[in-house]
Coordinates of C-alpha atoms in Angstrom, one line a residue:
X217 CA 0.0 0.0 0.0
X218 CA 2.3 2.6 -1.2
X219 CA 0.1 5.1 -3.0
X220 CA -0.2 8.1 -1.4
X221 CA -4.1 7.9 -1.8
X222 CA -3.9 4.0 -0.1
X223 CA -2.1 5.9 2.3
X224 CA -4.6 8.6 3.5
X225 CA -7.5 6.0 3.3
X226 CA -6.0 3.1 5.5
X227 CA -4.8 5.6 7.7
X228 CA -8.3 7.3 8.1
X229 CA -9.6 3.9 8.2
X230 CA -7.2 3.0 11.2
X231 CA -7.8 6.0 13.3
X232 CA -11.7 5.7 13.2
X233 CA -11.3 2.0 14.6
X234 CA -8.7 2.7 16.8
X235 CA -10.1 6.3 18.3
X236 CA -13.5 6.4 19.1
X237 CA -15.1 7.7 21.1
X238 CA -18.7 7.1 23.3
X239 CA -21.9 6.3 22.2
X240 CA -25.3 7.4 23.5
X241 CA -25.4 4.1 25.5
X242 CA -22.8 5.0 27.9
X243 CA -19.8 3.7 28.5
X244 CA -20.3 -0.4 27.9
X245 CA -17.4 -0.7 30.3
X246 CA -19.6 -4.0 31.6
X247 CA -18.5 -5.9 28.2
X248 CA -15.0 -6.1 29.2
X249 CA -13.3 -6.3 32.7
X250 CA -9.5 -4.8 32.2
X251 CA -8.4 -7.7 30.3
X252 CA -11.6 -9.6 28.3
X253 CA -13.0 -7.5 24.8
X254 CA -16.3 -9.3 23.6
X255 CA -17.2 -8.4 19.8
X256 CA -20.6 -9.9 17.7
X257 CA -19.6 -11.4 14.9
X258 CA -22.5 -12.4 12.1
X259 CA -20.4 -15.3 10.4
X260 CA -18.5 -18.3 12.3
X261 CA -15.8 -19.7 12.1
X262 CA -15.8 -22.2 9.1
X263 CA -12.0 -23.6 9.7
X264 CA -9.0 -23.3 11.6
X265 CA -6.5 -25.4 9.5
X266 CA -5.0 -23.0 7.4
X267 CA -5.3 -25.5 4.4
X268 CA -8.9 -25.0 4.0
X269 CA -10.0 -21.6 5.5
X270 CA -11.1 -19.6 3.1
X271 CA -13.6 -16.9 4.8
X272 CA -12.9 -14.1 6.8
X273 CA -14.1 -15.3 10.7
X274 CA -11.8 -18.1 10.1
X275 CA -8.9 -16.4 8.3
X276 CA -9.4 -13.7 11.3
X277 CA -9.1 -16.6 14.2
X278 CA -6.3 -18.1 12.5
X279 CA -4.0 -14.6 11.9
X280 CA -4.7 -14.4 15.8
X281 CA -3.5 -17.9 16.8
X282 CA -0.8 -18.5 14.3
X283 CA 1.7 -16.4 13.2
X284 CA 3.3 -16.2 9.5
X285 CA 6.1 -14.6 8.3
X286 CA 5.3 -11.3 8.0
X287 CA 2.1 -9.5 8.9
X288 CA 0.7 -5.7 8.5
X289 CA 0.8 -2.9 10.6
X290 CA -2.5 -0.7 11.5
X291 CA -1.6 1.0 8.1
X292 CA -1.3 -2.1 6.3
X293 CA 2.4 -2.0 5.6
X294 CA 4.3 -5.4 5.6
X295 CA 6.5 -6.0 8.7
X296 CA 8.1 -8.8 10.0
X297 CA 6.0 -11.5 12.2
X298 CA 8.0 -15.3 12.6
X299 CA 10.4 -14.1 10.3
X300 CA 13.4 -11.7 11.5
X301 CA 13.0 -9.4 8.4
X302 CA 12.0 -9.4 5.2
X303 CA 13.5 -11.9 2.6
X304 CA 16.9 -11.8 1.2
X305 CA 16.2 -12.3 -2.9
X306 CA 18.5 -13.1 -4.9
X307 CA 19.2 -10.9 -7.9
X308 CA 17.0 -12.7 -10.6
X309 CA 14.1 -12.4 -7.6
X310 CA 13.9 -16.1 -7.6
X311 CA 15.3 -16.9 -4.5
X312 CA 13.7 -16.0 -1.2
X313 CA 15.4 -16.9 2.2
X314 CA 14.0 -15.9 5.6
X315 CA 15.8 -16.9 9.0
X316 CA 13.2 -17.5 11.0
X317 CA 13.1 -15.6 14.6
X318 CA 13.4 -17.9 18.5
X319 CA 9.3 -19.3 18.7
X320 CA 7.2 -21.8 20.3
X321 CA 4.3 -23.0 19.7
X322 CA 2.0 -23.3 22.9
X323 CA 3.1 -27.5 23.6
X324 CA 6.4 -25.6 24.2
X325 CA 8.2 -27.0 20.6
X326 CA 9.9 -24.3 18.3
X327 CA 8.6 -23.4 15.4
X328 CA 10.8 -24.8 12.7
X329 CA 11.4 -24.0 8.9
X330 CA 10.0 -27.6 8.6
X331 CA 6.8 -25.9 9.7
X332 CA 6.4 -23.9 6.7
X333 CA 8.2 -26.6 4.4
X334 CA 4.8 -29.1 5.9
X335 CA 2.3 -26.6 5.9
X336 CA 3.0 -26.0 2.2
X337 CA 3.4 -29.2 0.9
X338 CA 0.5 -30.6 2.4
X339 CA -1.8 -27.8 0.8
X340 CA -0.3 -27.5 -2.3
X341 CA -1.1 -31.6 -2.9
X342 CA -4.3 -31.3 -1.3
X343 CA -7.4 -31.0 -4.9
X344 CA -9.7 -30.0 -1.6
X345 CA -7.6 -27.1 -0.2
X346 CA -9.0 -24.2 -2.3
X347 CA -6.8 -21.8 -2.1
X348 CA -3.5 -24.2 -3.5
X349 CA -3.6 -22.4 -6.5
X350 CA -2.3 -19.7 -4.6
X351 CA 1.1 -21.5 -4.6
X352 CA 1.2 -21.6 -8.0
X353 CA 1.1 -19.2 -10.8
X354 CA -2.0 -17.7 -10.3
X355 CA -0.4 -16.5 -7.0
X356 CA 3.4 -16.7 -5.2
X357 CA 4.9 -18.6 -8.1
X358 CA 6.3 -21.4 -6.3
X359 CA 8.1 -24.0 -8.3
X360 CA 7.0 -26.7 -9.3
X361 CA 3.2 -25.4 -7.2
X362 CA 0.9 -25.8 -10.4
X363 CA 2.6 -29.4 -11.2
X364 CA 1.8 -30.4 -7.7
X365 CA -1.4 -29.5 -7.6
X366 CA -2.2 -30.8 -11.1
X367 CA -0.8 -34.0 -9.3
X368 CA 2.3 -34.3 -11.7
X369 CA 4.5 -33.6 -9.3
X370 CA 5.3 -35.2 -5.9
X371 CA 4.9 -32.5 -2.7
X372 CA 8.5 -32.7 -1.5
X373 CA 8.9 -30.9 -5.1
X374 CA 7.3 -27.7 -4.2
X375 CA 10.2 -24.9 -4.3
X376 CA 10.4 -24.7 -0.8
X377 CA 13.3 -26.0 2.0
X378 CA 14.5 -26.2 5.3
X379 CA 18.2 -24.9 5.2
X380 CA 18.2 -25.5 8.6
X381 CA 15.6 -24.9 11.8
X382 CA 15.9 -21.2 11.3
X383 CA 16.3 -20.8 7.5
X384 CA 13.8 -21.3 5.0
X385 CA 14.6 -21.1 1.3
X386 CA 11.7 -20.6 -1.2
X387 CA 12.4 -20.9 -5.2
X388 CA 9.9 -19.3 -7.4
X389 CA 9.4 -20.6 -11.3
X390 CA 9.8 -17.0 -12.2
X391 CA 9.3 -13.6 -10.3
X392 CA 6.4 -12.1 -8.5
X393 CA 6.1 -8.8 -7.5
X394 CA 3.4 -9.2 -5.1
X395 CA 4.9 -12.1 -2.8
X396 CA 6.0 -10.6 0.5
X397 CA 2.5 -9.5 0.5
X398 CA 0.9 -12.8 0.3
X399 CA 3.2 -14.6 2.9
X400 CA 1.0 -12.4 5.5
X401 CA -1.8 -14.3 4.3
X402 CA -2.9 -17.7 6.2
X403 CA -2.3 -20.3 3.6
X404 CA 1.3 -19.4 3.6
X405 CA 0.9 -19.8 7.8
X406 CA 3.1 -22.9 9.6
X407 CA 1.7 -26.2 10.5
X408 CA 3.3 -28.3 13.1
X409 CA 4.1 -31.5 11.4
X410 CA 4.2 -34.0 14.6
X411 CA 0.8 -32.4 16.1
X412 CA -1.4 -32.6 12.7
X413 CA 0.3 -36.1 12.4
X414 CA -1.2 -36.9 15.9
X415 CA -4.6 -35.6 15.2
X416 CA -5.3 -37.0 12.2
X417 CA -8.5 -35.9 10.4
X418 CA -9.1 -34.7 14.3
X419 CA -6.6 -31.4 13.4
X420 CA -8.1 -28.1 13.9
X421 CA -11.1 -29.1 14.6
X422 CA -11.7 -28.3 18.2
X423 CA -9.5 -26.5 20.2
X424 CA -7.7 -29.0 22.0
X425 CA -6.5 -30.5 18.6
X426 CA -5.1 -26.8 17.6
X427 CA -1.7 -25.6 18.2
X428 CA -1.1 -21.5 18.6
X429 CA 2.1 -19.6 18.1
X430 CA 0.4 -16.6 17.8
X431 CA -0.9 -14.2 20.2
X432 CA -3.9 -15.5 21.7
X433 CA -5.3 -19.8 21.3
X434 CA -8.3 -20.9 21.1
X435 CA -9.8 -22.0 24.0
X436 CA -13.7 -22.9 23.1
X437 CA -15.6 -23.0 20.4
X438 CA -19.4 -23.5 20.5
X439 CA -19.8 -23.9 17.0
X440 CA -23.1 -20.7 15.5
X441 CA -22.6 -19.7 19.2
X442 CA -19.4 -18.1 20.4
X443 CA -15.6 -18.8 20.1
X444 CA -13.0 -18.0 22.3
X445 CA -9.9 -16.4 22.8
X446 CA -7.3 -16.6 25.0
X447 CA -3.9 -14.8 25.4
X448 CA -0.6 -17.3 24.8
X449 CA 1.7 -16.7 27.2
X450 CA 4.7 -18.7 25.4
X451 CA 3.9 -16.2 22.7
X452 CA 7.3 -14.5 21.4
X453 CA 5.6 -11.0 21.5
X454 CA 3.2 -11.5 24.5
X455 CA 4.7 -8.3 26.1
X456 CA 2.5 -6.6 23.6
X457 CA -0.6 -8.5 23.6
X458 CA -2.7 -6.3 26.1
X459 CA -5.9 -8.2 26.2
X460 CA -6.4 -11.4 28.2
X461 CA -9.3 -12.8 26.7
X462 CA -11.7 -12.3 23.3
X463 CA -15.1 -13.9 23.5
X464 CA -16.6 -13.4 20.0
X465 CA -20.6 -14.4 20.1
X466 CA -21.9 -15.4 16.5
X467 CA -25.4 -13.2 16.5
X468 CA -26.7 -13.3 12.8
X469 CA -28.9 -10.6 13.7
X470 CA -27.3 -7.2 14.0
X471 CA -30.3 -5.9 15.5
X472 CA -29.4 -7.9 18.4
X473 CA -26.0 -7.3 18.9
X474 CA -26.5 -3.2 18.4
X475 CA -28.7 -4.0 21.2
X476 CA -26.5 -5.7 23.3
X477 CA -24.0 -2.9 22.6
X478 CA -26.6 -0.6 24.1
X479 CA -26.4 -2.8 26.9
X480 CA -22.8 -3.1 27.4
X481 CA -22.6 -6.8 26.8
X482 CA -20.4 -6.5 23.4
X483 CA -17.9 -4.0 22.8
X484 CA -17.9 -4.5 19.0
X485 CA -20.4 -5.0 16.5
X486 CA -21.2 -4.1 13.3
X487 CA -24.5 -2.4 11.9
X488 CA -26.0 -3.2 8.7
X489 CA -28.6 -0.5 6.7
X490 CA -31.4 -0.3 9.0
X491 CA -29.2 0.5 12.2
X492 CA -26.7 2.9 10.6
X493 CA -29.4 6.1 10.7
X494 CA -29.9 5.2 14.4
X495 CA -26.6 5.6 15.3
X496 CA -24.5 7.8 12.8
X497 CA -24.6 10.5 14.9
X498 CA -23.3 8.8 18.0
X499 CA -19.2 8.9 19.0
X500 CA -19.0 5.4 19.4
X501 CA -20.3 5.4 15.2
X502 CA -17.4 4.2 13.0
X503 CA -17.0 3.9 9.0
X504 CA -14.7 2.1 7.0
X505 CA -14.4 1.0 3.0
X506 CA -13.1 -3.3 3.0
X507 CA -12.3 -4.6 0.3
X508 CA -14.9 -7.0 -0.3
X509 CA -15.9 -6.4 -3.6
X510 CA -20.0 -7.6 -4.5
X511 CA -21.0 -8.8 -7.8
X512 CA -23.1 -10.8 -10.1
X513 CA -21.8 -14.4 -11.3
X514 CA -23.6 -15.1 -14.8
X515 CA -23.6 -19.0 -15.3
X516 CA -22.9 -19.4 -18.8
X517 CA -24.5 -22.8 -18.8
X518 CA -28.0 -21.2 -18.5
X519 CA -29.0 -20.9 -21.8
X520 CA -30.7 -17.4 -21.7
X521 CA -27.5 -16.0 -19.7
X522 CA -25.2 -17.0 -22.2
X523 CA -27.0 -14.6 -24.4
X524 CA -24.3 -11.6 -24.3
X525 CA -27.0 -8.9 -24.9
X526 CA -29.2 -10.3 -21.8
X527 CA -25.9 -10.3 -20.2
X528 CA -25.2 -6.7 -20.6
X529 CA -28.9 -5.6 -20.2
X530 CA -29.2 -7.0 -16.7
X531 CA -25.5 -5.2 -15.8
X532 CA -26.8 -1.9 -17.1
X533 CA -30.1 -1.3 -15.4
X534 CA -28.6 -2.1 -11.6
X535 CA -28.7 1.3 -10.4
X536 CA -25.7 1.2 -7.9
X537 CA -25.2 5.2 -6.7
X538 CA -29.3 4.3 -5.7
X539 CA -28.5 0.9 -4.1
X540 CA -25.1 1.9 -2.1
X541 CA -27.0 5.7 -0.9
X542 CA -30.0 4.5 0.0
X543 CA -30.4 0.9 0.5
X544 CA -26.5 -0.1 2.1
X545 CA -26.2 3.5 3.6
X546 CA -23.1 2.1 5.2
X547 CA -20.6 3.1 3.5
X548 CA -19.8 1.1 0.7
X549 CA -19.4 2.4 -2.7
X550 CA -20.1 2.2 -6.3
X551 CA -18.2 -0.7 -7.9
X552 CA -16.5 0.6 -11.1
X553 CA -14.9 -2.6 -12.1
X554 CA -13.5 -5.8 -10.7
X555 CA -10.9 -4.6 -9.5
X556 CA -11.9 -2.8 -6.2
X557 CA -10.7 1.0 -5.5
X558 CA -7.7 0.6 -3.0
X559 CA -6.4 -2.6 -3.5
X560 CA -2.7 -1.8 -5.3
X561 CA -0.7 1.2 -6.4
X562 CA 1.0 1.1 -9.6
X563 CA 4.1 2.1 -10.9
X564 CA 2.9 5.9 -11.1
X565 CA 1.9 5.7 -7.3
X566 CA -1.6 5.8 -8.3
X567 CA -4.1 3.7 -7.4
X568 CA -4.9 1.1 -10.0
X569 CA -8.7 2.2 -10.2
X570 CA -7.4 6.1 -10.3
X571 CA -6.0 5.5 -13.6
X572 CA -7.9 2.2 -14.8
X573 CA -11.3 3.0 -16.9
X574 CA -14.7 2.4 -15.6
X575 CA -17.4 -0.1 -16.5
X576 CA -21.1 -1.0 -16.4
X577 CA -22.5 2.9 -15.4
X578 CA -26.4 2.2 -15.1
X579 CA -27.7 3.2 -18.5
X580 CA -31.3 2.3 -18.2
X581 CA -32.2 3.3 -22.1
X582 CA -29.2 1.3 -23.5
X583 CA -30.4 -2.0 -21.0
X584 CA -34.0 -1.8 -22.7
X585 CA -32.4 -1.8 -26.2
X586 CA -30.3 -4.6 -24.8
X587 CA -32.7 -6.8 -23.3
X588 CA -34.9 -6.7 -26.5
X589 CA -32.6 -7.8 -28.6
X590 CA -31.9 -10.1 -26.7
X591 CA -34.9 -11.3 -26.0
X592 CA -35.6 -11.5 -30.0
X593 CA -32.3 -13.4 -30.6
X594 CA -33.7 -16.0 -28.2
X595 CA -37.3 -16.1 -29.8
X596 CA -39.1 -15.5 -26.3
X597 CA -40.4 -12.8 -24.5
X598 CA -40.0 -13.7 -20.8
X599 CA -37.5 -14.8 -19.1
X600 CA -37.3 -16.6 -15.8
X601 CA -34.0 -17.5 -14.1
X602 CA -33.0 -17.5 -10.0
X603 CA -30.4 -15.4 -8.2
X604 CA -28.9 -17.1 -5.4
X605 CA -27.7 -14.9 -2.4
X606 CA -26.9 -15.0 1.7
X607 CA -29.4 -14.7 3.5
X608 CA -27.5 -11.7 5.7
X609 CA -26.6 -8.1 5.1
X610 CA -25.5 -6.9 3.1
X611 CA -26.3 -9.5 0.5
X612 CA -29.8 -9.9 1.2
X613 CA -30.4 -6.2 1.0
X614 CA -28.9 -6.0 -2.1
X615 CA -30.7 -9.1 -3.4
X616 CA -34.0 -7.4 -2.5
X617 CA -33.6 -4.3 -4.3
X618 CA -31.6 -6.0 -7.2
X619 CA -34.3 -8.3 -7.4
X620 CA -37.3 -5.3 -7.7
X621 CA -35.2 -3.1 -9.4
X622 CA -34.3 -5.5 -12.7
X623 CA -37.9 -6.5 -12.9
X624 CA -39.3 -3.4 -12.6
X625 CA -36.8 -2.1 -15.3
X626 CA -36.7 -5.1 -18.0
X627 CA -40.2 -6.2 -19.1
X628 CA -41.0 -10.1 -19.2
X629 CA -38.1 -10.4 -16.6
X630 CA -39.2 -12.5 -13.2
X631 CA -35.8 -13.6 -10.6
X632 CA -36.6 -16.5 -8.5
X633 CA -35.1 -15.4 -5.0
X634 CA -32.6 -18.5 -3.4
X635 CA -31.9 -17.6 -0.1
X636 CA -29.0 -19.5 1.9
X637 CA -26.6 -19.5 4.4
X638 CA -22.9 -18.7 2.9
X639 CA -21.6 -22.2 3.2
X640 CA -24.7 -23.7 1.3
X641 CA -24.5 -20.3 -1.1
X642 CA -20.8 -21.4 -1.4
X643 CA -21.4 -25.0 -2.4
X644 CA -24.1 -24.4 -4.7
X645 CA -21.8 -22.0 -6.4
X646 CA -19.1 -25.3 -6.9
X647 CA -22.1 -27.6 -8.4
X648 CA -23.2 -25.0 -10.8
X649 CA -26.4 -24.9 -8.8
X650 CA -27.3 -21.3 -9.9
X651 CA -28.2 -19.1 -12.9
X652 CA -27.1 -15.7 -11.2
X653 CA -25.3 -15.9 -8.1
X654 CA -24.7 -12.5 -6.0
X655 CA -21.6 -13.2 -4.7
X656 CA -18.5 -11.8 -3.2
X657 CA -14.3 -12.0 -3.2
X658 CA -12.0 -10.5 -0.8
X659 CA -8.4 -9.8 -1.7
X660 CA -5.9 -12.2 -0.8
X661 CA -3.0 -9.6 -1.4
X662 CA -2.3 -6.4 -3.1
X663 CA -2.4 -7.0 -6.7
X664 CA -5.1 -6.5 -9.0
X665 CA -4.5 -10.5 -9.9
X666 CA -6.0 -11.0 -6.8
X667 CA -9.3 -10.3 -8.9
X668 CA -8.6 -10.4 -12.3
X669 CA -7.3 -14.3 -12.0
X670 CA -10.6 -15.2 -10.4
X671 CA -11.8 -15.2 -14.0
X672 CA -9.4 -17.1 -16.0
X673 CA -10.3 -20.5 -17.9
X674 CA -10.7 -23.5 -15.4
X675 CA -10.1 -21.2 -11.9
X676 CA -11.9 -23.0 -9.3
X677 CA -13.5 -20.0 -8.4
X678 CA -14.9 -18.7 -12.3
X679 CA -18.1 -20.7 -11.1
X680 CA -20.1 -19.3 -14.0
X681 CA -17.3 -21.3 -16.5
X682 CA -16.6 -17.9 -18.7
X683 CA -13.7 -18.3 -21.0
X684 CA -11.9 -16.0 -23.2
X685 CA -8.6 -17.2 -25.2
X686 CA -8.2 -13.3 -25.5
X687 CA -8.7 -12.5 -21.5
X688 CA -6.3 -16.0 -20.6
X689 CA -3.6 -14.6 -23.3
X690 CA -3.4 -10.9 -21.8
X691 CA -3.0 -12.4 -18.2
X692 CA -0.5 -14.6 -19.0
X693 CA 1.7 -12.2 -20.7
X694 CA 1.2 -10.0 -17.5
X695 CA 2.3 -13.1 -15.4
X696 CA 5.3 -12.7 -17.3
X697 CA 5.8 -9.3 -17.8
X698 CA 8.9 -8.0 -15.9
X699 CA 8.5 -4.3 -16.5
X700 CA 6.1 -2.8 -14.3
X701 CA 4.5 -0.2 -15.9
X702 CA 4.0 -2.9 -19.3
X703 CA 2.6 -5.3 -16.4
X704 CA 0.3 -2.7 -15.5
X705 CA -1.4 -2.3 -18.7
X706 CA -2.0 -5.7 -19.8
X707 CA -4.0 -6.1 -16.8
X708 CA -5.7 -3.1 -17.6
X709 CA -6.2 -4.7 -21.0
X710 CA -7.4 -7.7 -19.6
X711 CA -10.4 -6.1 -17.2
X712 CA -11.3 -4.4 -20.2
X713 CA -11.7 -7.6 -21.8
X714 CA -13.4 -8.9 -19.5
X715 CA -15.9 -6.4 -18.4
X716 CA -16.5 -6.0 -21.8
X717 CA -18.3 -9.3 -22.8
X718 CA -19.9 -9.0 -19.3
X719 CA -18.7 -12.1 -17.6
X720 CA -19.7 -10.7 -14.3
X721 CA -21.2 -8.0 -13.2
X722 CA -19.4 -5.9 -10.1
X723 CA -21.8 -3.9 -8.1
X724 CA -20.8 -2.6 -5.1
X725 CA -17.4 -2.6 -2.8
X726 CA -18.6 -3.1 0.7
X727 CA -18.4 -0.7 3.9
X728 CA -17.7 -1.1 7.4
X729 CA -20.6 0.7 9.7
X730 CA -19.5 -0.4 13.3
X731 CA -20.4 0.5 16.9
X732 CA -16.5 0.3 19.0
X733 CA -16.9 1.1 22.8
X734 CA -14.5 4.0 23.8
X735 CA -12.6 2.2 26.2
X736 CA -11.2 -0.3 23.4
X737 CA -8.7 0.8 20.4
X738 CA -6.5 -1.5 18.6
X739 CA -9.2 -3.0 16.6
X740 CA -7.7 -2.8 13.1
X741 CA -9.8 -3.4 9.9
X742 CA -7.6 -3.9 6.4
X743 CA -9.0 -4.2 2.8
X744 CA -6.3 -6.7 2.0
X745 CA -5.8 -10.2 3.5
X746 CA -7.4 -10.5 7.2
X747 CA -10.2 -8.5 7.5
X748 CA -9.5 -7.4 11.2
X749 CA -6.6 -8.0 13.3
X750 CA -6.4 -7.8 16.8
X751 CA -3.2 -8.4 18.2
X752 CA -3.0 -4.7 19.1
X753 CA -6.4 -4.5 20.5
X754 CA -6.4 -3.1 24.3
X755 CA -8.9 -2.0 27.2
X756 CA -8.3 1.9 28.2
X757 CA -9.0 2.5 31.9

């Protein structure tokens, strides 16, 4: 996040997390006692092995149990975490070596460069672990990754070794500018080889069968109740770690927990449309932009959607500046392509969306013309299909509106509403179970690949199968671009391409409306990677 304007916004972002102040409830002093902060959470946690996590409660837990090598400050800069410092490189940046810092995890065993040299091998071998291709080239550009995975290659291939207990040596296929960045992120985490031996298909999967070298360890987990938190004292850094205890309760309802806020019994929660006007005007009132980016997965399979001009009359009628201003209200923002506004700074400083163009304005007059010619070149003139949604803010908001809005708009059009919880939402996504799917991706690192390779041919993720020989050509040449600023513009290129034959549809980059007690600051929310980290997080007497 080097851009000056990445700058000003994370830092902005930062001080309204960390700084505020009280709300017309009082104090809610009652919520923690010196050394316990409870937050509401709307989502559970899904997984704690680092193989498999893939959504943000769980990335969240694990960032605070485990460590990697590097992490991010409050302004989102890279710093050291299990590592010393940053990687030496070699000069053709296809060497990485890190020496590894004195740690234990919390049986009182050191983490090991072996721990990193298991963790990776066993998810890079794993076809269930979906975020393997992240080793690969559609991510750090480990040698020999996409083989692995592909299952052409043996796991004690991957580029990766154990110098020694201190020094691991990672060899990349060819280089990648964004890789510090992703070793912050959990996939790239340490597993204890011994311990997940032990377990068995038992590891992770209750807190006794977890292992911490992080700051806190879990300690209970009620799984769609509460999860818990506690600090680990054979942490490396536990001089720092000012909070004793973090009791997050899982209340789907934010109704309730903005109540319970009132109340004092959570010092954390966050507010979705219909709370937000209630409590703006209160200190305790916070805003941030994430980097969640919302949009509309066609499935190309449905026979009507594969139709390019129904395609780009459905992405032209959704009247975002109406949906974000006065249906979110919580401060998330137009989407102006798929590649969210600050996620990376180029070359010229800028931010990537600052100079990128924009796509799918609402043009309500060119989305009639659309859908009747499309309608024509189908020989009907109705079309039924479903959209498939969560069935939580802000999703089902949006679904709502979206839903009244398009059929209000585009005559003979009638959306069958599929409400479900994210995991089912998730699944049906994998099976092809949908026709449109309203559906979301956070960014993994600070690269507009992060995105933009979401949509190549055969991604695990491109669950509406859309495939452009064109699109796959102009990210590959940017995979092996070595000059920034050419780099830069092929991926440019490339979201033009794509937004252009309307594979998706991005709608709307999501906001943060919170409630933060004033006696807690620390809490710090990041548009790349973990969502919130709370390492830092403290009681103020």
């Amino acid at each position: 996040m080097r851009g000056k304007f990445k700058k000003l916004l994370v830092c902005f972002c930062s001080l309204l997390m960390a700084f505020s102040l009280v709300a017309c409830s009082g104090s809610n002093d009652s919520a923690s006692d010196g050394t316990t902060v409870t937050l509401a959470k709307e989502l559970d946690v899904i997984s704690m092995d680092s193989s498999y996590a893939t959504d943000g409660s769980s990335l969240e837990a694990i960032h605070a149990t485990v460590d990697g090598l590097l992490t991010v400050d409050a302004n989102g800069n890279i710093i050291p975490a299990l590592a010393k410092d940053k990687a030496k490189v070699s000069e053709d940046g296809l060497t990485y070596t890190y020496e590894l810092r004195d740690a234990k995890w919390d049986n009182g065993t050191p983490v090991t460069a072996n721990d990193f040299v298991y963790a990776w091998q066993r998810t890079a071998s794993r076809a269930d672990a979906e975020y393997n291709y992240l080793y690969g080239e559609g991510g750090a550009c480990i040698a020999n990754a996409d083989d692995i995975i592909a299952g052409e290659k043996k796991a004690s291939e991957l580029g990766v070794k154990a110098i020694n207990d201190t020094t691991l040596e990672i060899t990349l296929s060819k280089p990648c500018a964004y890789f510090e960045s992703l070793m912050s992120f959990p996939v790239f985490y340490p597993i204890n080889e011994a311990f997940a031996q032990e377990k068995g298909d038992q590891f992770a999967l209750t807190p006794e069968n977890m292992l911490a070298c992080g700051a806190y360890k879990m300690t209970s987990w009620e799984t769609g109740s509460k999860y818990v938190l506690e600090k680990n004292e054979s942490y490396y850094d536990a001089d720092v770690v000012k909070v004793d205890k973090l009791v997050f309760n899982v209340v789907k309802d934010l109704s309730s927990s903005a109540l319970a806020f009132e109340s004092g019994d959570v010092n954390f929660t966050k507010l979705n449309k219909d709370l937000v006007d209630k409590y703006k005007d209160t200190d305790e009132y916070s805003e941030v932009l994430e980097g969640y980016l919302w949009y509309f997965q066609y499935n190309y399979a449905n026979k009507y959607l594969a139709n390019d001009n129904i395609r780009k009359a459905i992405s032209l009628a959704i009247d975002k500046e109406d949906l974000v201003n006065n249906v979110l209200k919580d401060g998330s923002i137009v989407a102006k392509g798929f590649v969210p506004t600050a996620l990376a700074t180029g070359p010229d400083g800028k931010d990537y969306r600052e100079t990128a163009d924009s796509y799918m304005g609402t043009n309500i007059d060119e989305a009639k013309k659309c859908w009747e010619a499309g309608l024509k070149e189908l020989g009907v003139d109705s079309i039924n299909i479903s959209m498939l949604f969560d069935n939580a803010d802000p999703a089902k908001s949006a679904a709502e509106y979206l839903q009244s809005s398009l059929q209000s708009t585009l005559d003979g059009l009638t959306i069958e509403m599929v409400a479900q919880e994210k995991n089912n939402r998730i699944e049906m996504q994998k099976k092809r179970d949908f026709d449109i799917s309203l559906t979301r991706w956070g960014p993994d690192y600070a690269d507009p690949t992060t995105y933009l390779y979401l949509m190549t041919t055969g991604n695990s993720y491109n669950y509406g199968d859309y495939t452009s020989k064109e699109y796959d050509k102009k990210i590959k040449e940017a995979s092996n671009e070595q000059d920034a600023e050419a780099r830069w513009q092929l991926l440019k290129d490339a979201e033009a391409i794509c937004m252009k034959d309307y594979a998706v549809a991005p709608i709307f980059q999501v906001g943060g409306a919170s409630l933060i007690s004033k006696n807690i600051k620390g809490i710090e929310s990041h548009a790349v990677g973990v969502p919130y980290i709370y390492k830092n997080i403290e009681v103020i007497k």
